[in-house]
Short mmCIF file of C-alpha atoms and ligand atoms in Angstrom, two decimals:
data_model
loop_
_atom_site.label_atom_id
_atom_site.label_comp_id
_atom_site.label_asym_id
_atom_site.label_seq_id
_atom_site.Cartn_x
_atom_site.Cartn_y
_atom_site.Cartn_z
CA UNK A 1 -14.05 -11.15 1.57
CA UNK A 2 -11.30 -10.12 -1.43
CA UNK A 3 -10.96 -12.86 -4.18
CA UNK A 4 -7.66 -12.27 -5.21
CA UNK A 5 -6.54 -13.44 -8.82
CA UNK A 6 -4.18 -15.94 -8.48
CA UNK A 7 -0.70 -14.83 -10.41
CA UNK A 8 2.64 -15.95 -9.46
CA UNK A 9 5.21 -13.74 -7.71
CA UNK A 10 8.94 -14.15 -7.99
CA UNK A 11 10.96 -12.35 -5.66
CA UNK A 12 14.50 -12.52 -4.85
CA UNK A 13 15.81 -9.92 -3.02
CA UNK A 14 14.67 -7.63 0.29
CA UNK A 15 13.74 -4.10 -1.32
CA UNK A 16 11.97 -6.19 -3.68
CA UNK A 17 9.88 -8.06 -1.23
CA UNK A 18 9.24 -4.68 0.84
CA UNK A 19 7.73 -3.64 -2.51
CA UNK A 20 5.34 -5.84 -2.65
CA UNK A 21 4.76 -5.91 1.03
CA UNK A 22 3.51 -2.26 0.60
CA UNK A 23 1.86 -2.40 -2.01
CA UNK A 24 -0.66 -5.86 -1.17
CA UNK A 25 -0.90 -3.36 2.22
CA UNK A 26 -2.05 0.13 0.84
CA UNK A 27 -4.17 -2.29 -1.62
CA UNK A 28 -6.08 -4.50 0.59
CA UNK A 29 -6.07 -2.32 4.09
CA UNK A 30 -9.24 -0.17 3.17
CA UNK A 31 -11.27 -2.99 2.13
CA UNK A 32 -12.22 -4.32 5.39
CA UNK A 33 -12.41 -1.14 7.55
CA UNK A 34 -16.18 0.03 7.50
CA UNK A 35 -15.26 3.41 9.16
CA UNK A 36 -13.75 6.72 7.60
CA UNK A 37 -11.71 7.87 10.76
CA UNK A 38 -10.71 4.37 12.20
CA UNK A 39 -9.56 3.62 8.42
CA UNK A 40 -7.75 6.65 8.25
CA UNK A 41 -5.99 6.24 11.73
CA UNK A 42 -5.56 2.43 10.66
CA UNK A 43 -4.14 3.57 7.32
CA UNK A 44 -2.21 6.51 9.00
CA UNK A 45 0.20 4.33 10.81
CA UNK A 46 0.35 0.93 8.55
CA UNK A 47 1.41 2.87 5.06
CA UNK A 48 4.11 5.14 7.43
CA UNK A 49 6.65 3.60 6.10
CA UNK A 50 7.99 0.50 8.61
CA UNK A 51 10.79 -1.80 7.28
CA UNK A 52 8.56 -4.74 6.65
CA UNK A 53 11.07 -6.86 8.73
CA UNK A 54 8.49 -9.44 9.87
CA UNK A 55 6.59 -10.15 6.52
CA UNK A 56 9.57 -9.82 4.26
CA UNK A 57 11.06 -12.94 7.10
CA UNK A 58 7.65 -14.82 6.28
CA UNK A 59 8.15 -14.62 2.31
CA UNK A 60 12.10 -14.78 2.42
CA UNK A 61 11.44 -18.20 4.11
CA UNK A 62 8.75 -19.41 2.46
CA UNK A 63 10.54 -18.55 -1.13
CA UNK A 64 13.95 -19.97 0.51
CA UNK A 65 11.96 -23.42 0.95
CA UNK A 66 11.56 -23.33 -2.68
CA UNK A 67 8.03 -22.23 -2.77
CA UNK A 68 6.54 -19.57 -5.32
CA UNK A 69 4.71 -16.70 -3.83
CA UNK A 70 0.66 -16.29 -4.55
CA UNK A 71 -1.37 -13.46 -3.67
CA UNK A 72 -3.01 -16.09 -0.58
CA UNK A 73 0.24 -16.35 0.65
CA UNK A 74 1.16 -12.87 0.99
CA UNK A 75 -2.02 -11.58 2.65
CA UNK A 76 -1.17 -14.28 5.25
CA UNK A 77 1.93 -13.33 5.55
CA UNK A 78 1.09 -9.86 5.85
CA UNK A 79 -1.08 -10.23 8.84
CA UNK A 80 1.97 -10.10 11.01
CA UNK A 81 2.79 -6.27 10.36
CA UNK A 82 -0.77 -5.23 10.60
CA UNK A 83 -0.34 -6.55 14.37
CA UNK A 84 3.23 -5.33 14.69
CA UNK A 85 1.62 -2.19 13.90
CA UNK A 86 -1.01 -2.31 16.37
CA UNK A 87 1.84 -3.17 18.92
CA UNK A 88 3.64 0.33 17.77
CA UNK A 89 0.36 2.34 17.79
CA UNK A 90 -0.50 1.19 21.43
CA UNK A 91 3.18 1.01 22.85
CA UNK A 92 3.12 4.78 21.92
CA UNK A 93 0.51 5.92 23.81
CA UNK A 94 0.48 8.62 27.19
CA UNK A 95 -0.49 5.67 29.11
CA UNK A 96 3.14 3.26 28.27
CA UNK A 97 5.63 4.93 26.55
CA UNK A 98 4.14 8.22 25.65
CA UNK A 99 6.44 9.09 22.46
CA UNK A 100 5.38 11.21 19.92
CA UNK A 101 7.73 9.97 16.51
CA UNK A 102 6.95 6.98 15.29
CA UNK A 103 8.15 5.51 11.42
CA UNK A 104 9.27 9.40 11.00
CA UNK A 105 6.18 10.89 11.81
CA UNK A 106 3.70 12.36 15.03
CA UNK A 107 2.18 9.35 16.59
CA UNK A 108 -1.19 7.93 16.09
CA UNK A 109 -2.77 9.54 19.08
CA UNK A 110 -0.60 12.73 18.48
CA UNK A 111 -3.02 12.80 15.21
CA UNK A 112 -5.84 11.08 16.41
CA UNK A 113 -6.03 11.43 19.81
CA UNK A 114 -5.46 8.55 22.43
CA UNK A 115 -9.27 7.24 21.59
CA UNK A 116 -9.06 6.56 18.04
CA UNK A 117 -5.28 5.43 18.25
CA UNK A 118 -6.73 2.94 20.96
CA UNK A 119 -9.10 2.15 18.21
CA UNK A 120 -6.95 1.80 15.52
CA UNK A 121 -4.48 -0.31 17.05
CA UNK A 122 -7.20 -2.79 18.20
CA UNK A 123 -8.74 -3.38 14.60
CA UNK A 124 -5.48 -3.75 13.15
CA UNK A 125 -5.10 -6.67 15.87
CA UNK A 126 -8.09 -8.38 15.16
CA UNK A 127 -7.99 -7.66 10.81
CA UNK A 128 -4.25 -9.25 11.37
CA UNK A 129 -6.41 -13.02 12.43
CA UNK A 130 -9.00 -11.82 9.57
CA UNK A 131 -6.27 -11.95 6.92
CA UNK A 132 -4.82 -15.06 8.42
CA UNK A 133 -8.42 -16.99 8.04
CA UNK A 134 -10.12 -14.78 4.98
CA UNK A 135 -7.99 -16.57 2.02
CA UNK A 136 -7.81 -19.78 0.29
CA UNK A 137 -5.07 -21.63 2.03
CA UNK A 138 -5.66 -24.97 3.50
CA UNK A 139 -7.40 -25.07 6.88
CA UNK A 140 -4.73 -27.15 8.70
CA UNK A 141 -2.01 -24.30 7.64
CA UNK A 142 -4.35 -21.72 8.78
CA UNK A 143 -4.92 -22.87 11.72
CA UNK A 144 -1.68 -23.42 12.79
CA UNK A 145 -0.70 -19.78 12.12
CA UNK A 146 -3.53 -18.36 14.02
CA UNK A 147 -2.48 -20.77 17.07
CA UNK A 148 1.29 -19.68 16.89
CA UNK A 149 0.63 -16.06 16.05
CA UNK A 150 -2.17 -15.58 19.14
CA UNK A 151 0.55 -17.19 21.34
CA UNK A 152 3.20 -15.46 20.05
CA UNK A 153 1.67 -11.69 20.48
CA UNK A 154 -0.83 -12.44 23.23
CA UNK A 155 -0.25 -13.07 27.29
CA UNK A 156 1.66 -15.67 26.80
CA UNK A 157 4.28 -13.51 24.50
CA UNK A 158 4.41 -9.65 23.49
CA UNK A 159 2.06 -8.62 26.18
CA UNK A 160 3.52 -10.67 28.52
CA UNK A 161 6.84 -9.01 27.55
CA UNK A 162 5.20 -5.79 27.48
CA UNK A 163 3.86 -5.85 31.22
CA UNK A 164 7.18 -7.19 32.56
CA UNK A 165 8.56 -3.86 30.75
CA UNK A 166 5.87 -1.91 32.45
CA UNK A 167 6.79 -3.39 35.94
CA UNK A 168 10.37 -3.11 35.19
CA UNK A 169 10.88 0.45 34.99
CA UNK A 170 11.44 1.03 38.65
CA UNK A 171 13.33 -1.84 39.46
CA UNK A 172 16.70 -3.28 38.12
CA UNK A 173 16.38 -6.56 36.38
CA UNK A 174 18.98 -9.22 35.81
CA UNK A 175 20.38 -10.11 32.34
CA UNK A 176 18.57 -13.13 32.47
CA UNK A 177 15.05 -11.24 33.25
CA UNK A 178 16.00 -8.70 30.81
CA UNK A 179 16.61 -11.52 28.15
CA UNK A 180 13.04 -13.48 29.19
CA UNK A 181 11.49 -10.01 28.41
CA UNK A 182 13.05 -9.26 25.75
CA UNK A 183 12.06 -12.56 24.00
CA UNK A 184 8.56 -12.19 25.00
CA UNK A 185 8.22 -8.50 24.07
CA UNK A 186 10.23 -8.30 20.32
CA UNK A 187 11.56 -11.94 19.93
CA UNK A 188 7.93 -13.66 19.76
CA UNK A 189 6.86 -12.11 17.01
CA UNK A 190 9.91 -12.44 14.98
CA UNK A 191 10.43 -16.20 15.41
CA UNK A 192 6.46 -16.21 14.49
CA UNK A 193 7.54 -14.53 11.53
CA UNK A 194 10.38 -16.73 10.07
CA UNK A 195 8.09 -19.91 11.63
CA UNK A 196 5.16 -19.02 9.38
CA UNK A 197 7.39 -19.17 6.46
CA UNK A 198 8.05 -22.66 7.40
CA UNK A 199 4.31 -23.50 7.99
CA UNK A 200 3.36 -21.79 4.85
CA UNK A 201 5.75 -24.53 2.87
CA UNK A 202 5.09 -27.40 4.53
CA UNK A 203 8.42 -27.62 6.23
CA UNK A 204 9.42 -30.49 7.88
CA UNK A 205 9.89 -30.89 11.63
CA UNK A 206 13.59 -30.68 12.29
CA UNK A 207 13.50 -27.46 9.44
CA UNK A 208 10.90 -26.06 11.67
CA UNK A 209 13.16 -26.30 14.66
CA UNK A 210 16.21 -25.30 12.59
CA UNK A 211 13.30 -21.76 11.83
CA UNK A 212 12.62 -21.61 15.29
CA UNK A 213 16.49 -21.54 16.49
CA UNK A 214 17.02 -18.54 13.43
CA UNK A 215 13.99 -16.99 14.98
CA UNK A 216 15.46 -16.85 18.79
CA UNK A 217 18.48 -15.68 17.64
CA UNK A 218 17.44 -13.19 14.93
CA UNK A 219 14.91 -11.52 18.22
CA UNK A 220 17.85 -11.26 20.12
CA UNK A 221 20.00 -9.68 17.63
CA UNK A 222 17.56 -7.00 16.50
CA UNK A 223 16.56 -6.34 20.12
CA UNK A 224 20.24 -5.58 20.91
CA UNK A 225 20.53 -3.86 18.44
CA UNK A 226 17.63 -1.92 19.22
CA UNK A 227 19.18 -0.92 22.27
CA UNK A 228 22.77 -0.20 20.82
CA UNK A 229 20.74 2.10 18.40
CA UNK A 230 18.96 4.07 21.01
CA UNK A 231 22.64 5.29 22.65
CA UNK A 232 24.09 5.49 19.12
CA UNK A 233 21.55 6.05 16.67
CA UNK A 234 20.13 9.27 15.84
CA UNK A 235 16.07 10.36 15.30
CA UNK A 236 16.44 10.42 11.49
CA UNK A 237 18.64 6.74 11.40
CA UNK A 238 15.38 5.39 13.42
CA UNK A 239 12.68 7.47 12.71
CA UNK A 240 11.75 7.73 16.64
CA UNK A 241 13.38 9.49 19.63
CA UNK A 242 16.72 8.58 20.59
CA UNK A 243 18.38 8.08 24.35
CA UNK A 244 14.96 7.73 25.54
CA UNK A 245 16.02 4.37 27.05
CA UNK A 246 18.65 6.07 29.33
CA UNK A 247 16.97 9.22 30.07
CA UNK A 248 14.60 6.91 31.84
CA UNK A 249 16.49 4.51 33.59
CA UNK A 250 15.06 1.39 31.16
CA UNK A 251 16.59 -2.14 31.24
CA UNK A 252 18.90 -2.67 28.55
CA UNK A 253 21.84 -4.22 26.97
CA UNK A 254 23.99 -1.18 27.18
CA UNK A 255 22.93 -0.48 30.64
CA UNK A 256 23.42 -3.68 32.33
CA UNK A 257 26.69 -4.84 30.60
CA UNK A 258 27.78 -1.58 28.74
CA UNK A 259 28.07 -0.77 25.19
CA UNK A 260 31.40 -2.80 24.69
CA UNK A 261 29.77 -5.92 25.70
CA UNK A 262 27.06 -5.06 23.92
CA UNK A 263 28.40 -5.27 20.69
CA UNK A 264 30.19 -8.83 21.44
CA UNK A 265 27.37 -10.13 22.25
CA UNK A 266 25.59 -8.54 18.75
CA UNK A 267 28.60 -9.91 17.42
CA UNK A 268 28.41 -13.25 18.49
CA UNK A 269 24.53 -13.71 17.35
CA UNK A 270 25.42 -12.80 14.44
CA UNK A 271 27.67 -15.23 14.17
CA UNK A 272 24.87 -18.09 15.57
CA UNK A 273 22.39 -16.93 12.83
CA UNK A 274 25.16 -17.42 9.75
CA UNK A 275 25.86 -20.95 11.45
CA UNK A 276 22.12 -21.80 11.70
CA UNK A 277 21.46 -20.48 8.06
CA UNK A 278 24.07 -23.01 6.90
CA UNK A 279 22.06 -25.80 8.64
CA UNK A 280 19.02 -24.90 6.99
CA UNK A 281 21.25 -25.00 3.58
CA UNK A 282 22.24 -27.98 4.44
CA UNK A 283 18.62 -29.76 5.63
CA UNK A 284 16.69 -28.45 2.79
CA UNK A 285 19.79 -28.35 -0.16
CA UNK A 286 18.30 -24.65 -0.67
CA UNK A 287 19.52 -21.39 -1.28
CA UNK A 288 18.75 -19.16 1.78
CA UNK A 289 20.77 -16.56 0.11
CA UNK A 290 18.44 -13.99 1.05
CA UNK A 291 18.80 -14.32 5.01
CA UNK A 292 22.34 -12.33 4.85
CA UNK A 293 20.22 -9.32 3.56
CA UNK A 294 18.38 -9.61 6.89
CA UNK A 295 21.61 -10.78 8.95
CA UNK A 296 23.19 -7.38 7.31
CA UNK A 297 20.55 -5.11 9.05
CA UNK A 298 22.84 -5.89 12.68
CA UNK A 299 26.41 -4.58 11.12
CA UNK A 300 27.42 -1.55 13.30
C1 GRG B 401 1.50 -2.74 23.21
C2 GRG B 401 1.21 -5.18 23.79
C3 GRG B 401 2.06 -4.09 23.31
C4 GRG B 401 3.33 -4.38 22.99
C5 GRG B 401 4.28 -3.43 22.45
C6 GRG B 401 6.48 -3.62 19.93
C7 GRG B 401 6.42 -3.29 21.34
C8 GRG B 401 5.58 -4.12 22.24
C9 GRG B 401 7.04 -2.23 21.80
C10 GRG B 401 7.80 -1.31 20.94
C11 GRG B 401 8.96 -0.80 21.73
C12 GRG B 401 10.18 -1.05 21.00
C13 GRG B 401 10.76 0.13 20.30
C14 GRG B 401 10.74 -2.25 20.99
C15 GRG B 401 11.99 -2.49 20.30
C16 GRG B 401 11.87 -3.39 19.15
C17 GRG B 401 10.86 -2.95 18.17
C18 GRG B 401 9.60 -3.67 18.18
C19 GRG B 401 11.15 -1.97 17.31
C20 GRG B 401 10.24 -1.53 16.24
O1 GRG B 401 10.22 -2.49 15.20
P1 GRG B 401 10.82 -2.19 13.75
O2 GRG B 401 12.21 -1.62 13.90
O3 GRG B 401 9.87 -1.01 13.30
O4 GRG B 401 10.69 -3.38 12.90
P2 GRG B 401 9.29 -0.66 11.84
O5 GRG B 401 8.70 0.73 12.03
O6 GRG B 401 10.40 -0.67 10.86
O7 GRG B 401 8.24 -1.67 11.54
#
């Protein structure tokens, strides 16, 4: 177990939060690994370089709720991209989507081999509940991220998203379908991600709803955009291969309602998260200045 020193944090902006993100990550990630290859596989993928996305989400809430950061708080709220990580490591393997770029660099099983990167994603799953549980934060908020997070990632969430992909490929799914999966598989974890801010502070009920409609919504957005990226983006924008999507006939935005649509509909979340960040303005008479950092990520 790490006894951190308890010092205050103030962060305001995104790259500033990433900064810290990384840094409580390449500190703390060693400590709990008790062998040299699965910590360097482990350690391989985590410090790649990832945007952060889902802890920054946890922290920009938590901070937006008026809350000052502590060292407890962000190894909680870090637990989430240790997982997310996992999800990448395993995602990329022969056996599902068998891609070998990943955060700008050869996959984990590229460098490891599929073993190990098995490995390495499945103790970064379970060390992402250890951090939630290994820290001095009160058991009731504990235990309420370790019931939303195992929903959100497990069979009733990402791998439930994940194995509708799977079973997808070959057929042609409707938009709704597409958008169940899509929640399931990427949304999940983000709306876990902006909802453990909430839990962190002690949010009130209709603030946690107001979390978990920002949440939906910011899923959707990025997973569009996701999919926009992959016809428009390029390897170095990303950091993975591009027009893999197409190449091999995978449900998408673009596909199903073409890349016109697409964008409206980007568009038009983007337009639901600004309106839902003003209610959460105007329930909690906070700042959540920071959300149009992450609201900026969608602009094409
Ligand atoms: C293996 C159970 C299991 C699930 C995998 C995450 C996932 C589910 C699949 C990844 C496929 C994919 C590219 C989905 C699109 C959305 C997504 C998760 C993109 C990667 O997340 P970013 O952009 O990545 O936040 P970084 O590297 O910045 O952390």
């Amino acid at each position: 177990m790490i006894q951190h020193k308890k010092r205050t944090i103030i962060i305001s902006n995104l790259s500033a939060l990433q900064i810290e993100i990384n840094h409580f990550l390449a500190g703390n990630i060693a400590a709990d690994t008790a062998q040299p290859v699965l910590n360097a596989a482990m350690q391989y993928s985590l410090l790649a370089g990832g945007k952060r996305l889902r802890p920054a989400l946890t922290l920009a809430t938590y901070q937006s709720l008026g809350q000052t950061l502590d060292p407890d708080v962000l190894k909680a709220s870090c637990a989430v991209e240790l997982l997310h990580t996992y999800s990448l490591i395993h995602d990329d393997l022969p056996a599902m989507d068998n891609d070998d770029l990943r955060r700008g660099k050869p996959t984990n099983h590229k460098k490891f081999g599929a073993g190990i990167a098995t490995l390495a994603g499945d103790g970064l799953l379970t060390l992402a509940f250890q951090w939630l549980v290994d820290n001095q934060l009160p058991a009731t908020t504990t235990n309420q991220l370790v019931a939303k997070l195992a929903v959100a990632a497990g069979p009733a969430g990402m791998v439930a998203g994940q194995t509708s992909d799977i079973e997808g490929e070959h057929q042609h799914l409707t938009l709704s379908q597409l958008q169940l999966l899509h929640s399931q598989k990427t949304g999940a974890l983000i709306e876990y991600a902006i909802c453990a801010g909430g839990i962190l502070a002690h949010a009130q009920p209709e603030v946690m709803s107001l979390l978990s409609s920002f949440g939906k919504s910011f899923g959707l957005a990025f997973q569009i955009y996701d999919d926009l990226m992959d016809v428009v983006g390029s390897v170095e924008q990303m950091g993975k291969q591009v027009h893999k999507d197409h190449d091999e006939h995978k449900n998408t935005y673009p596909e199903l309602i073409g890349i016109d649509e697409t964008k409206a509909v980007l568009l038009d979340t983007v337009v639901q998260l600004k309106a839902i960040k003003a209610q959460l303005e105007q329930s909690t008479h906070q700042s959540f200045q920071v959300y149009d950092e992450f609201i900026a990520y969608f602009d094409l």
